[in-house]
Amino acid sequence: MSTLEQLYQANITLLHEAGVPFQQWQHEPILDFATDEK
């Protein structure tokens, strides 16, 4: 598991433990301003 994935999972765990409601969603990678503007 990559460090980025470990960090992501650690944050999800903290949100669950704290009872914080959240939604997960995926989008294409944003690598430049043009993509971000879409």
PDB file of N, CA, C and O in Angstrom:
ATOM      1  N   MET A   1       0.855  -1.168   0.000  1.00  0.00           N
ATOM      2  CA  MET A   1       0.000   0.000   0.000  1.00  0.00           C
ATOM      3  C   MET A   1       0.907   1.240   0.000  1.00  0.00           C
ATOM      4  O   MET A   1       1.850   1.326   0.760  1.00  0.00           O
ATOM      5  N   SER A   2       0.582   2.199  -0.846  1.00  0.00           N
ATOM      6  CA  SER A   2       1.397   3.405  -0.928  1.00  0.00           C
ATOM      7  C   SER A   2       1.182   4.303   0.280  1.00  0.00           C
ATOM      8  O   SER A   2       0.203   4.190   1.007  1.00  0.00           O
ATOM      9  N   THR A   3       2.104   5.197   0.484  1.00  0.00           N
ATOM     10  CA  THR A   3       1.990   6.149   1.592  1.00  0.00           C
ATOM     11  C   THR A   3       0.742   6.997   1.445  1.00  0.00           C
ATOM     12  O   THR A   3       0.050   7.282   2.430  1.00  0.00           O
ATOM     13  N   LEU A   4       0.415   7.404   0.225  1.00  0.00           N
ATOM     14  CA  LEU A   4      -0.785   8.205  -0.011  1.00  0.00           C
ATOM     15  C   LEU A   4      -2.039   7.420   0.364  1.00  0.00           C
ATOM     16  O   LEU A   4      -2.945   7.943   1.016  1.00  0.00           O
ATOM     17  N   GLU A   5      -2.087   6.149  -0.005  1.00  0.00           N
ATOM     18  CA  GLU A   5      -3.225   5.297   0.345  1.00  0.00           C
ATOM     19  C   GLU A   5      -3.313   5.096   1.855  1.00  0.00           C
ATOM     20  O   GLU A   5      -4.396   5.084   2.427  1.00  0.00           O
ATOM     21  N   GLN A   6      -2.179   4.943   2.507  1.00  0.00           N
ATOM     22  CA  GLN A   6      -2.163   4.794   3.968  1.00  0.00           C
ATOM     23  C   GLN A   6      -2.695   6.055   4.649  1.00  0.00           C
ATOM     24  O   GLN A   6      -3.467   5.973   5.606  1.00  0.00           O
ATOM     25  N   LEU A   7      -2.291   7.207   4.149  1.00  0.00           N
ATOM     26  CA  LEU A   7      -2.764   8.476   4.696  1.00  0.00           C
ATOM     27  C   LEU A   7      -4.278   8.610   4.507  1.00  0.00           C
ATOM     28  O   LEU A   7      -4.998   9.001   5.425  1.00  0.00           O
ATOM     29  N   TYR A   8      -4.744   8.249   3.325  1.00  0.00           N
ATOM     30  CA  TYR A   8      -6.176   8.293   3.028  1.00  0.00           C
ATOM     31  C   TYR A   8      -6.956   7.384   3.988  1.00  0.00           C
ATOM     32  O   TYR A   8      -7.937   7.805   4.592  1.00  0.00           O
ATOM     33  N   GLN A   9      -6.498   6.164   4.146  1.00  0.00           N
ATOM     34  CA  GLN A   9      -7.177   5.212   5.022  1.00  0.00           C
ATOM     35  C   GLN A   9      -7.147   5.665   6.481  1.00  0.00           C
ATOM     36  O   GLN A   9      -8.108   5.474   7.223  1.00  0.00           O
ATOM     37  N   ALA A  10      -6.042   6.268   6.903  1.00  0.00           N
ATOM     38  CA  ALA A  10      -5.944   6.769   8.270  1.00  0.00           C
ATOM     39  C   ALA A  10      -6.973   7.869   8.508  1.00  0.00           C
ATOM     40  O   ALA A  10      -7.612   7.921   9.565  1.00  0.00           O
ATOM     41  N   ASN A  11      -7.154   8.742   7.530  1.00  0.00           N
ATOM     42  CA  ASN A  11      -8.145   9.813   7.661  1.00  0.00           C
ATOM     43  C   ASN A  11      -9.565   9.262   7.684  1.00  0.00           C
ATOM     44  O   ASN A  11     -10.400   9.726   8.467  1.00  0.00           O
ATOM     45  N   ILE A  12      -9.846   8.269   6.862  1.00  0.00           N
ATOM     46  CA  ILE A  12     -11.177   7.646   6.853  1.00  0.00           C
ATOM     47  C   ILE A  12     -11.448   7.013   8.220  1.00  0.00           C
ATOM     48  O   ILE A  12     -12.534   7.148   8.781  1.00  0.00           O
ATOM     49  N   THR A  13     -10.450   6.351   8.774  1.00  0.00           N
ATOM     50  CA  THR A  13     -10.590   5.741  10.092  1.00  0.00           C
ATOM     51  C   THR A  13     -10.893   6.793  11.153  1.00  0.00           C
ATOM     52  O   THR A  13     -11.771   6.605  11.997  1.00  0.00           O
ATOM     53  N   LEU A  14     -10.159   7.908  11.124  1.00  0.00           N
ATOM     54  CA  LEU A  14     -10.402   8.983  12.086  1.00  0.00           C
ATOM     55  C   LEU A  14     -11.813   9.549  11.960  1.00  0.00           C
ATOM     56  O   LEU A  14     -12.475   9.825  12.968  1.00  0.00           O
ATOM     57  N   LEU A  15     -12.284   9.733  10.743  1.00  0.00           N
ATOM     58  CA  LEU A  15     -13.640  10.242  10.542  1.00  0.00           C
ATOM     59  C   LEU A  15     -14.669   9.278  11.123  1.00  0.00           C
ATOM     60  O   LEU A  15     -15.609   9.702  11.799  1.00  0.00           O
ATOM     61  N   HIS A  16     -14.491   7.991  10.877  1.00  0.00           N
ATOM     62  CA  HIS A  16     -15.403   6.983  11.418  1.00  0.00           C
ATOM     63  C   HIS A  16     -15.374   6.990  12.948  1.00  0.00           C
ATOM     64  O   HIS A  16     -16.425   6.973  13.594  1.00  0.00           O
ATOM     65  N   GLU A  17     -14.175   7.003  13.519  1.00  0.00           N
ATOM     66  CA  GLU A  17     -14.040   6.969  14.972  1.00  0.00           C
ATOM     67  C   GLU A  17     -14.656   8.204  15.634  1.00  0.00           C
ATOM     68  O   GLU A  17     -15.198   8.123  16.727  1.00  0.00           O
ATOM     69  N   ALA A  18     -14.579   9.349  14.955  1.00  0.00           N
ATOM     70  CA  ALA A  18     -15.108  10.594  15.511  1.00  0.00           C
ATOM     71  C   ALA A  18     -16.600  10.761  15.224  1.00  0.00           C
ATOM     72  O   ALA A  18     -17.221  11.697  15.710  1.00  0.00           O
ATOM     73  N   GLY A  19     -17.155   9.852  14.420  1.00  0.00           N
ATOM     74  CA  GLY A  19     -18.572   9.934  14.087  1.00  0.00           C
ATOM     75  C   GLY A  19     -18.905  11.086  13.150  1.00  0.00           C
ATOM     76  O   GLY A  19     -20.031  11.578  13.134  1.00  0.00           O
ATOM     77  N   VAL A  20     -17.930  11.513  12.364  1.00  0.00           N
ATOM     78  CA  VAL A  20     -18.130  12.619  11.429  1.00  0.00           C
ATOM     79  C   VAL A  20     -18.774  12.075  10.154  1.00  0.00           C
ATOM     80  O   VAL A  20     -18.219  11.183   9.511  1.00  0.00           O
ATOM     81  N   PRO A  21     -19.944  12.610   9.775  1.00  0.00           N
ATOM     82  CA  PRO A  21     -20.554  12.164   8.527  1.00  0.00           C
ATOM     83  C   PRO A  21     -19.775  12.706   7.322  1.00  0.00           C
ATOM     84  O   PRO A  21     -19.302  13.852   7.340  1.00  0.00           O
ATOM     85  N   PHE A  22     -19.611  11.881   6.327  1.00  0.00           N
ATOM     86  CA  PHE A  22     -18.908  12.306   5.120  1.00  0.00           C
ATOM     87  C   PHE A  22     -19.342  11.442   3.951  1.00  0.00           C
ATOM     88  O   PHE A  22     -19.959  10.396   4.141  1.00  0.00           O
ATOM     89  N   GLN A  23     -19.053  11.914   2.758  1.00  0.00           N
ATOM     90  CA  GLN A  23     -19.318  11.154   1.542  1.00  0.00           C
ATOM     91  C   GLN A  23     -18.017  11.025   0.772  1.00  0.00           C
ATOM     92  O   GLN A  23     -17.222  11.959   0.725  1.00  0.00           O
ATOM     93  N   GLN A  24     -17.822   9.884   0.179  1.00  0.00           N
ATOM     94  CA  GLN A  24     -16.659   9.660  -0.672  1.00  0.00           C
ATOM     95  C   GLN A  24     -17.109   9.687  -2.126  1.00  0.00           C
ATOM     96  O   GLN A  24     -18.186   9.210  -2.452  1.00  0.00           O
ATOM     97  N   TRP A  25     -16.298  10.278  -2.972  1.00  0.00           N
ATOM     98  CA  TRP A  25     -16.551  10.216  -4.403  1.00  0.00           C
ATOM     99  C   TRP A  25     -15.234  10.325  -5.131  1.00  0.00           C
ATOM    100  O   TRP A  25     -14.265  10.836  -4.609  1.00  0.00           O
ATOM    101  N   GLN A  26     -15.220   9.784  -6.326  1.00  0.00           N
ATOM    102  CA  GLN A  26     -13.997   9.782  -7.117  1.00  0.00           C
ATOM    103  C   GLN A  26     -14.210  10.605  -8.373  1.00  0.00           C
ATOM    104  O   GLN A  26     -15.314  10.662  -8.917  1.00  0.00           O
ATOM    105  N   HIS A  27     -13.161  11.232  -8.815  1.00  0.00           N
ATOM    106  CA  HIS A  27     -13.185  11.997 -10.054  1.00  0.00           C
ATOM    107  C   HIS A  27     -11.858  11.792 -10.753  1.00  0.00           C
ATOM    108  O   HIS A  27     -10.918  11.234 -10.190  1.00  0.00           O
ATOM    109  N   GLU A  28     -11.808  12.261 -11.985  1.00  0.00           N
ATOM    110  CA  GLU A  28     -10.552  12.125 -12.709  1.00  0.00           C
ATOM    111  C   GLU A  28      -9.467  12.934 -11.994  1.00  0.00           C
ATOM    112  O   GLU A  28      -9.766  13.918 -11.314  1.00  0.00           O
ATOM    113  N   PRO A  29      -8.209  12.526 -12.141  1.00  0.00           N
ATOM    114  CA  PRO A  29      -7.138  13.285 -11.504  1.00  0.00           C
ATOM    115  C   PRO A  29      -7.105  14.722 -12.028  1.00  0.00           C
ATOM    116  O   PRO A  29      -7.297  14.958 -13.220  1.00  0.00           O
ATOM    117  N   ILE A  30      -6.898  15.661 -11.146  1.00  0.00           N
ATOM    118  CA  ILE A  30      -6.792  17.068 -11.540  1.00  0.00           C
ATOM    119  C   ILE A  30      -5.312  17.417 -11.536  1.00  0.00           C
ATOM    120  O   ILE A  30      -4.708  17.604 -10.481  1.00  0.00           O
ATOM    121  N   LEU A  31      -4.751  17.517 -12.728  1.00  0.00           N
ATOM    122  CA  LEU A  31      -3.318  17.732 -12.866  1.00  0.00           C
ATOM    123  C   LEU A  31      -2.978  19.111 -13.420  1.00  0.00           C
ATOM    124  O   LEU A  31      -1.803  19.461 -13.540  1.00  0.00           O
ATOM    125  N   ASP A  32      -4.016  19.877 -13.813  1.00  0.00           N
ATOM    126  CA  ASP A  32      -3.769  21.215 -14.341  1.00  0.00           C
ATOM    127  C   ASP A  32      -5.007  22.086 -14.123  1.00  0.00           C
ATOM    128  O   ASP A  32      -6.058  21.608 -13.750  1.00  0.00           O
ATOM    129  N   PHE A  33      -4.852  23.383 -14.366  1.00  0.00           N
ATOM    130  CA  PHE A  33      -5.950  24.316 -14.130  1.00  0.00           C
ATOM    131  C   PHE A  33      -7.125  24.093 -15.078  1.00  0.00           C
ATOM    132  O   PHE A  33      -8.274  24.265 -14.692  1.00  0.00           O
ATOM    133  N   ALA A  34      -6.847  23.703 -16.313  1.00  0.00           N
ATOM    134  CA  ALA A  34      -7.931  23.478 -17.282  1.00  0.00           C
ATOM    135  C   ALA A  34      -8.850  22.358 -16.817  1.00  0.00           C
ATOM    136  O   ALA A  34     -10.072  22.470 -16.884  1.00  0.00           O
ATOM    137  N   THR A  35      -8.274  21.285 -16.334  1.00  0.00           N
ATOM    138  CA  THR A  35      -9.072  20.174 -15.816  1.00  0.00           C
ATOM    139  C   THR A  35      -9.835  20.612 -14.572  1.00  0.00           C
ATOM    140  O   THR A  35     -11.001  20.267 -14.388  1.00  0.00           O
ATOM    141  N   ASP A  36      -9.198  21.398 -13.712  1.00  0.00           N
ATOM    142  CA  ASP A  36      -9.851  21.878 -12.485  1.00  0.00           C
ATOM    143  C   ASP A  36     -11.050  22.759 -12.814  1.00  0.00           C
ATOM    144  O   ASP A  36     -12.061  22.694 -12.128  1.00  0.00           O
ATOM    145  N   GLU A  37     -10.974  23.555 -13.848  1.00  0.00           N
ATOM    146  CA  GLU A  37     -12.085  24.429 -14.220  1.00  0.00           C
ATOM    147  C   GLU A  37     -13.300  23.648 -14.690  1.00  0.00           C
ATOM    148  O   GLU A  37     -14.422  24.123 -14.565  1.00  0.00           O
ATOM    149  N   LYS A  38     -13.088  22.453 -15.256  1.00  0.00           N
ATOM    150  CA  LYS A  38     -14.223  21.623 -15.696  1.00  0.00           C
ATOM    151  C   LYS A  38     -15.054  21.266 -14.498  1.00  0.00           C
ATOM    152  O   LYS A  38     -16.170  21.099 -14.463  1.00  0.00           O
TER     153      LYS A  38
END
